[in-house]
mmCIF file of C-alpha atoms in Angstrom:
data_model
loop_
_atom_site.group_PDB
_atom_site.id
_atom_site.type_symbol
_atom_site.label_atom_id
_atom_site.label_comp_id
_atom_site.label_asym_id
_atom_site.label_seq_id
_atom_site.Cartn_x
_atom_site.Cartn_y
_atom_site.Cartn_z
ATOM 1 C CA MET A 1 10.070 5.394 7.952
ATOM 2 C CA LYS A 2 10.526 8.455 6.074
ATOM 3 C CA ILE A 3 8.678 10.246 4.041
ATOM 4 C CA ILE A 4 10.050 10.892 0.179
ATOM 5 C CA HIS A 5 7.958 13.404 -1.253
ATOM 6 C CA ILE A 6 8.335 14.137 -4.642
ATOM 7 C CA ALA A 7 6.196 16.495 -6.185
ATOM 8 C CA GLY A 8 6.292 18.306 -9.580
ATOM 9 C CA TYR A 9 3.698 19.070 -12.422
ATOM 10 C CA SER A 10 3.260 16.400 -15.734
ATOM 11 C CA ASN A 11 6.412 15.818 -17.072
ATOM 12 C CA SER A 12 9.084 16.687 -14.949
ATOM 13 C CA GLY A 13 10.225 13.928 -14.725
ATOM 14 C CA LYS A 14 8.949 12.128 -11.368
ATOM 15 C CA THR A 15 8.509 8.579 -12.531
ATOM 16 C CA VAL A 16 12.082 8.805 -13.828
ATOM 17 C CA LEU A 17 13.585 10.207 -10.699
ATOM 18 C CA ILE A 18 11.437 7.636 -8.633
ATOM 19 C CA LYS A 19 12.570 4.865 -9.987
ATOM 20 C CA LYS A 20 16.361 5.481 -10.222
ATOM 21 C CA LEU A 21 15.889 6.108 -5.572
ATOM 22 C CA VAL A 22 13.874 3.043 -5.516
ATOM 23 C CA LYS A 23 16.636 0.914 -7.231
ATOM 24 C CA ILE A 24 19.257 2.868 -4.663
ATOM 25 C CA LEU A 25 17.338 2.630 -1.714
ATOM 26 C CA GLU A 26 16.335 -0.934 -2.350
ATOM 27 C CA ASP A 27 20.173 -2.147 -2.535
ATOM 28 C CA LYS A 28 20.735 -1.152 0.762
ATOM 29 C CA TYR A 29 17.842 -1.464 2.626
ATOM 30 C CA PRO A 30 15.981 -4.838 1.021
ATOM 31 C CA GLY A 31 12.305 -4.954 1.628
ATOM 32 C CA LYS A 32 12.245 -1.481 2.829
ATOM 33 C CA THR A 33 10.938 0.671 0.117
ATOM 34 C CA GLY A 34 7.378 1.327 -0.642
ATOM 35 C CA VAL A 35 5.985 4.029 -3.281
ATOM 36 C CA ILE A 36 2.557 5.292 -3.358
ATOM 37 C CA LYS A 37 1.272 7.084 -6.445
ATOM 38 C CA HIS A 38 -1.438 9.965 -7.046
ATOM 39 C CA LEU A 39 -3.463 8.363 -9.896
ATOM 40 C CA GLY A 40 -5.555 12.041 -9.949
ATOM 41 C CA HIS A 41 -7.966 11.646 -12.680
ATOM 42 C CA HIS A 42 -6.600 8.744 -14.302
ATOM 43 C CA THR A 43 -9.013 5.680 -11.845
ATOM 44 C CA TYR A 44 -7.057 2.690 -12.091
ATOM 45 C CA ASP A 45 -9.422 0.593 -14.026
ATOM 46 C CA LEU A 46 -9.822 -3.509 -12.282
ATOM 47 C CA ASN A 47 -10.473 -6.145 -14.888
ATOM 48 C CA PRO A 48 -13.927 -6.497 -15.969
ATOM 49 C CA GLY A 49 -15.175 -10.141 -14.895
ATOM 50 C CA LYS A 50 -12.214 -11.593 -12.911
ATOM 51 C CA ASP A 51 -12.702 -13.211 -9.527
ATOM 52 C CA MET A 52 -10.789 -10.467 -7.480
ATOM 53 C CA THR A 53 -12.917 -7.837 -9.169
ATOM 54 C CA GLY A 54 -16.286 -9.381 -8.271
ATOM 55 C CA HIS A 55 -15.766 -9.574 -4.649
ATOM 56 C CA PHE A 56 -14.415 -6.222 -4.532
ATOM 57 C CA GLU A 57 -17.252 -4.918 -6.217
ATOM 58 C CA ASN A 58 -19.487 -6.832 -3.835
ATOM 59 C CA GLY A 59 -18.309 -4.777 -1.043
ATOM 60 C CA ALA A 60 -15.367 -6.942 0.672
ATOM 61 C CA LYS A 61 -12.773 -3.918 2.285
ATOM 62 C CA PHE A 62 -9.791 -5.718 1.302
ATOM 63 C CA VAL A 63 -9.239 -7.987 -1.632
ATOM 64 C CA ALA A 64 -5.843 -9.620 -2.086
ATOM 65 C CA GLY A 65 -4.929 -11.959 -5.126
ATOM 66 C CA ILE A 66 -1.305 -13.946 -4.562
ATOM 67 C CA ASP A 67 0.677 -15.894 -7.142
ATOM 68 C CA SER A 68 3.879 -17.620 -7.398
ATOM 69 C CA ASN A 69 5.741 -14.470 -6.343
ATOM 70 C CA LYS A 70 3.783 -11.663 -5.991
ATOM 71 C CA SER A 71 0.432 -10.512 -4.179
ATOM 72 C CA VAL A 72 -2.041 -7.977 -5.561
ATOM 73 C CA THR A 73 -4.410 -5.777 -3.729
ATOM 74 C CA TYR A 74 -7.339 -3.580 -3.852
ATOM 75 C CA SER A 75 -8.653 -1.620 -1.258
ATOM 76 C CA GLY A 76 -11.049 0.731 -0.975
ATOM 77 C CA GLU A 77 -9.341 3.437 0.905
ATOM 78 C CA ASN A 78 -8.254 6.582 -0.800
ATOM 79 C CA ASP A 79 -6.908 8.219 1.877
ATOM 80 C CA LEU A 80 -2.956 8.823 1.696
ATOM 81 C CA TYR A 81 -1.915 8.668 5.609
ATOM 82 C CA LYS A 82 -4.285 5.444 6.223
ATOM 83 C CA ILE A 83 -1.711 4.032 3.526
ATOM 84 C CA LEU A 84 1.073 5.649 4.799
ATOM 85 C CA GLY A 85 -0.054 3.682 8.188
ATOM 86 C CA HIS A 86 -0.357 0.679 6.970
ATOM 87 C CA TYR A 87 3.045 0.644 5.388
ATOM 88 C CA SER A 88 4.451 1.761 8.714
ATOM 89 C CA ASP A 89 2.666 -1.311 10.008
ATOM 90 C CA ALA A 90 4.506 -3.598 7.525
ATOM 91 C CA GLY A 91 8.068 -1.973 8.311
ATOM 92 C CA ILE A 92 8.719 0.139 5.623
ATOM 93 C CA LYS A 93 12.005 2.301 6.047
ATOM 94 C CA TYR A 94 11.477 4.675 3.115
ATOM 95 C CA ALA A 95 8.008 5.936 1.639
ATOM 96 C CA VAL A 96 8.494 7.462 -1.441
ATOM 97 C CA ILE A 97 5.504 9.791 -2.498
ATOM 98 C CA GLU A 98 4.930 10.323 -6.205
ATOM 99 C CA GLY A 99 2.593 13.795 -6.406
ATOM 100 C CA PHE A 100 0.089 15.065 -3.954
ATOM 101 C CA LYS A 101 1.468 18.200 -4.292
ATOM 102 C CA LYS A 102 -0.689 20.315 -2.316
ATOM 103 C CA PHE A 103 0.460 17.744 1.005
ATOM 104 C CA SER A 104 2.511 19.991 3.425
ATOM 105 C CA PHE A 105 5.344 17.502 3.638
ATOM 106 C CA ARG A 106 8.755 18.486 3.083
ATOM 107 C CA LYS A 107 9.583 17.684 -1.286
ATOM 108 C CA VAL A 108 11.642 17.713 -3.695
ATOM 109 C CA CYS A 109 10.161 20.203 -6.194
ATOM 110 C CA LEU A 110 10.661 19.085 -10.157
ATOM 111 C CA GLY A 111 10.249 21.275 -13.011
ATOM 112 C CA GLU A 112 8.325 24.510 -12.623
ATOM 113 C CA LEU A 113 7.072 24.047 -9.249
ATOM 114 C CA ASN A 114 6.661 26.381 -6.007
ATOM 115 C CA ALA A 115 5.694 24.461 -3.620
ATOM 116 C CA GLU A 116 5.494 24.413 0.474
ATOM 117 C CA ASN A 117 8.181 22.917 2.216
ATOM 118 C CA CYS A 118 10.176 22.265 -0.683
ATOM 119 C CA ILE A 119 13.689 21.369 0.874
ATOM 120 C CA LEU A 120 15.410 20.574 -2.564
ATOM 121 C CA LYS A 121 15.385 21.988 -6.306
ATOM 122 C CA ASN A 122 15.487 19.569 -9.301
ATOM 123 C CA PRO A 123 18.283 17.875 -7.428
ATOM 124 C CA ASP A 124 19.632 13.839 -9.149
ATOM 125 C CA VAL A 125 19.138 11.050 -7.094
ATOM 126 C CA SER A 126 22.610 11.505 -5.094
ATOM 127 C CA GLU A 127 21.601 14.624 -3.344
ATOM 128 C CA ILE A 128 18.070 13.248 -2.464
ATOM 129 C CA VAL A 129 19.862 10.284 -0.184
ATOM 130 C CA LYS A 130 22.762 12.354 1.005
ATOM 131 C CA SER A 131 19.237 14.534 1.993
ATOM 132 C CA LEU A 132 17.457 11.506 3.717
ATOM 133 C CA ASP A 133 17.704 12.637 7.146
ATOM 134 C CA ARG A 134 16.042 16.204 6.401
ATOM 135 C CA PHE A 135 12.368 13.920 5.496
ATOM 136 C CA ASP A 136 9.620 13.834 7.586
ATOM 137 C CA ASP A 137 8.814 10.843 9.415
ATOM 138 C CA PHE A 138 6.027 9.251 9.792
ATOM 139 C CA PHE A 139 5.307 5.874 12.339
ATOM 140 C CA THR A 140 2.099 4.008 14.181
ATOM 141 C CA MET A 141 2.851 2.668 17.967
ATOM 142 C CA GLN A 142 2.876 -0.933 15.551
ATOM 143 C CA GLY A 143 5.766 0.278 13.197
ATOM 144 C CA ILE A 144 7.528 1.469 16.573
ATOM 145 C CA ILE A 145 7.227 -1.568 17.951
ATOM 146 C CA ARG A 146 8.392 -3.422 14.637
ATOM 147 C CA ASP A 147 11.047 -1.498 14.533
ATOM 148 C CA LEU A 148 12.196 -2.112 17.800
ATOM 149 C CA LYS A 149 11.775 -6.254 17.215
ATOM 150 C CA GLU A 150 14.055 -6.088 13.876
ATOM 151 C CA ASN A 151 16.903 -4.161 15.798
ATOM 152 C CA THR A 152 16.922 -5.436 19.611
ATOM 153 C CA GLU A 153 18.407 -8.838 21.046
ATOM 154 C CA LEU A 154 15.528 -10.573 20.992
ATOM 155 C CA PRO A 155 16.872 -14.103 23.014
ATOM 156 C CA LYS A 156 17.109 -12.006 25.932
ATOM 157 C CA THR A 157 14.421 -9.879 25.232
ATOM 158 C CA GLY A 158 10.660 -10.872 27.644
ATOM 159 C CA CYS A 159 8.562 -8.222 26.903
ATOM 160 C CA ILE A 160 7.486 -5.272 25.134
ATOM 161 C CA ILE A 161 6.497 -2.490 27.118
ATOM 162 C CA THR A 162 4.521 -0.096 24.746
ATOM 163 C CA PHE A 163 2.371 3.296 25.904
ATOM 164 C CA ASN A 164 0.031 5.303 23.449
ATOM 165 C CA GLY A 165 -0.589 9.011 23.952
ATOM 166 C CA ILE A 166 -3.767 11.267 22.651
ATOM 167 C CA VAL A 167 -5.006 14.858 23.165
ATOM 168 C CA ARG A 168 -7.168 15.167 25.683
ATOM 169 C CA GLU A 169 -9.874 17.174 24.655
ATOM 170 C CA ILE A 170 -11.272 17.717 28.260
ATOM 171 C CA THR A 171 -9.442 17.701 31.628
ATOM 172 C CA GLY A 172 -11.758 19.288 34.273
ATOM 173 C CA GLU A 173 -13.044 22.544 33.296
ATOM 174 C CA GLU A 174 -10.444 23.108 30.722
ATOM 175 C CA LYS A 175 -11.294 21.860 27.030
ATOM 176 C CA THR A 176 -8.651 21.623 24.297
ATOM 177 C CA PRO A 177 -9.508 21.025 20.753
ATOM 178 C CA PHE A 178 -5.981 20.554 20.064
ATOM 179 C CA LEU A 179 -1.752 20.870 20.843
ATOM 180 C CA GLU A 180 0.314 22.383 18.527
ATOM 181 C CA PHE A 181 4.122 21.383 17.868
ATOM 182 C CA ASN A 182 6.276 23.503 15.557
ATOM 183 C CA ASP A 183 9.476 23.502 17.277
ATOM 184 C CA THR A 184 10.500 20.331 15.963
ATOM 185 C CA ASP A 185 14.171 21.021 16.975
ATOM 186 C CA LYS A 186 13.345 21.174 20.421
ATOM 187 C CA LEU A 187 10.928 18.341 20.177
ATOM 188 C CA LYS A 188 13.430 15.858 18.361
ATOM 189 C CA ARG A 189 16.286 17.504 21.055
ATOM 190 C CA ILE A 190 14.275 16.077 23.581
ATOM 191 C CA ILE A 191 12.736 13.203 22.856
ATOM 192 C CA SER A 192 16.863 11.987 21.439
ATOM 193 C CA GLY A 193 17.727 12.682 25.190
ATOM 194 C CA VAL A 194 14.904 10.659 26.550
ATOM 195 C CA THR A 195 15.178 7.812 24.380
ATOM 196 C CA GLU A 196 19.032 7.648 24.709
ATOM 197 C CA ASP A 197 18.288 7.818 28.703
ATOM 198 C CA ILE A 198 15.791 5.148 28.584
ATOM 199 C CA LYS A 199 18.233 2.808 26.918
ATOM 200 C CA SER A 200 20.977 3.259 29.281
ATOM 201 C CA ARG A 201 18.905 1.826 31.895
ATOM 202 C CA LYS A 202 19.915 -1.503 33.616
ATOM 203 C CA GLY A 203 17.427 -4.540 31.672
ATOM 204 C CA ILE A 204 16.808 -1.990 29.017
ATOM 205 C CA LEU A 205 17.392 -4.095 25.384
ATOM 206 C CA GLY A 206 16.405 -1.030 23.255
ATOM 207 C CA ALA A 207 13.452 1.479 23.479
ATOM 208 C CA ARG A 208 11.749 3.520 20.262
ATOM 209 C CA ILE A 209 9.903 7.127 20.740
ATOM 210 C CA HIS A 210 8.593 8.973 18.586
ATOM 211 C CA HIS A 211 6.341 12.003 19.363
ATOM 212 C CA ASN A 212 4.204 13.649 16.489
ATOM 213 C CA SER A 213 4.601 17.230 15.652
ATOM 214 C CA GLY A 214 2.695 20.166 13.945
ATOM 215 C CA ARG A 215 -1.073 20.374 15.194
ATOM 216 C CA ILE A 216 -2.657 16.984 16.592
ATOM 217 C CA ASN A 217 -6.002 17.457 17.080
ATOM 218 C CA ALA A 218 -7.720 16.222 20.511
ATOM 219 C CA GLY A 219 -8.249 12.074 19.608
ATOM 220 C CA ASP A 220 -5.489 11.660 17.803
ATOM 221 C CA ASP A 221 -2.591 9.968 18.779
ATOM 222 C CA ILE A 222 1.033 12.317 20.331
ATOM 223 C CA THR A 223 3.222 9.832 21.535
ATOM 224 C CA TYR A 224 4.568 6.246 20.864
ATOM 225 C CA ILE A 225 6.843 5.046 23.018
ATOM 226 C CA ALA A 226 7.961 1.305 22.797
ATOM 227 C CA VAL A 227 10.864 -0.195 25.372
ATOM 228 C CA ALA A 228 12.281 -3.864 25.162
ATOM 229 C CA ALA A 229 13.390 -5.513 28.414
ATOM 230 C CA GLU A 230 14.534 -8.317 30.273
ATOM 231 C CA HIS A 231 11.497 -8.081 32.556
ATOM 232 C CA ARG A 232 8.388 -6.482 33.054
ATOM 233 C CA VAL A 233 9.686 -4.851 36.233
ATOM 234 C CA GLU A 234 12.321 -3.076 34.001
ATOM 235 C CA GLY A 235 10.302 -2.349 31.170
ATOM 236 C CA PHE A 236 7.126 -0.606 33.124
ATOM 237 C CA ALA A 237 9.526 1.487 35.088
ATOM 238 C CA ALA A 238 11.206 2.829 32.260
ATOM 239 C CA VAL A 239 8.002 3.700 29.953
ATOM 240 C CA GLN A 240 6.541 5.053 33.087
ATOM 241 C CA ASN A 241 10.332 7.088 33.463
ATOM 242 C CA ALA A 242 10.173 8.301 29.695
ATOM 243 C CA ILE A 243 6.358 9.427 29.854
ATOM 244 C CA ASP A 244 7.260 11.775 32.649
ATOM 245 C CA ARG A 245 10.004 13.322 31.042
ATOM 246 C CA ILE A 246 8.450 13.929 27.792
ATOM 247 C CA LYS A 247 5.166 15.511 29.846
ATOM 248 C CA SER A 248 7.726 17.586 32.033
ATOM 249 C CA GLU A 249 10.331 18.481 29.222
ATOM 250 C CA LEU A 250 7.507 18.999 26.445
ATOM 251 C CA HIS A 251 3.499 18.936 27.616
ATOM 252 C CA ASP A 252 3.367 21.323 30.809
ATOM 253 C CA GLY A 253 3.474 24.765 31.902
ATOM 254 C CA GLU A 254 5.861 27.069 30.140
ATOM 255 C CA ASN A 255 7.525 24.040 28.398
ATOM 256 C CA ARG A 256 4.715 23.713 26.562
ATOM 257 C CA ILE A 257 5.347 24.515 22.744
ATOM 258 C CA GLN A 258 1.528 25.710 21.806
ATOM 259 C CA LYS A 259 -1.567 25.190 22.773
ATOM 260 C CA PHE A 260 -5.104 26.250 22.363
ATOM 261 C CA THR A 261 -8.474 26.311 24.601
ATOM 262 C CA TYR A 262 -11.687 26.974 23.571
ATOM 263 C CA PRO A 263 -12.825 30.267 24.596
#
């Protein structure tokens, strides 16, 4: 899932630009675009006295209303990353974020805003569409699996084997509070090479690998691997090979991009 972050001060044209962008993305990838808007201090008021409002106020984590052509969901969740996780789980291909300008995603800056990781300044919508590959990726394990299933010859598929690597905090006497992977070009090059090698193996019908970048804290997800295979033996062997390759080329010894341990 690509994160297309649109940021700017009030009245800088964010909403108008996003409407045009969503129309183009939906025409090309129907049902694959999601939008997240930062409401800031303008909190969303629930309709008083309505059943859904009552259920939510009584403590329900999620409340959904479904009519003949849409659904509306209330959630107590206001963490941006967790909402992005829901979008990835749902198979969204492009998540357009309006606002949240303090977040460090690669972004479009409108108006007078000068922000971290600004890759386009006051562009028109066509410039954004041409630059989609420059924006950050965001995936969950379920999002990886869903994308793989949607792009694999399922009638021949006997299994999907997955692996979810996390940052281990304690290894013997060594404690690691986080790992850091800042050389994104090297990261993408290695992961792309491993993915293509896995896909070329006998009996493998498809593969998806995502490796998170930046600072990854102990206990957080670092790697997602999903492999579709005709038979489980081929699938397990391919996943094992991918794990070993990533560990050798990214995580071990001199190949580790950056590591920090407690003093």
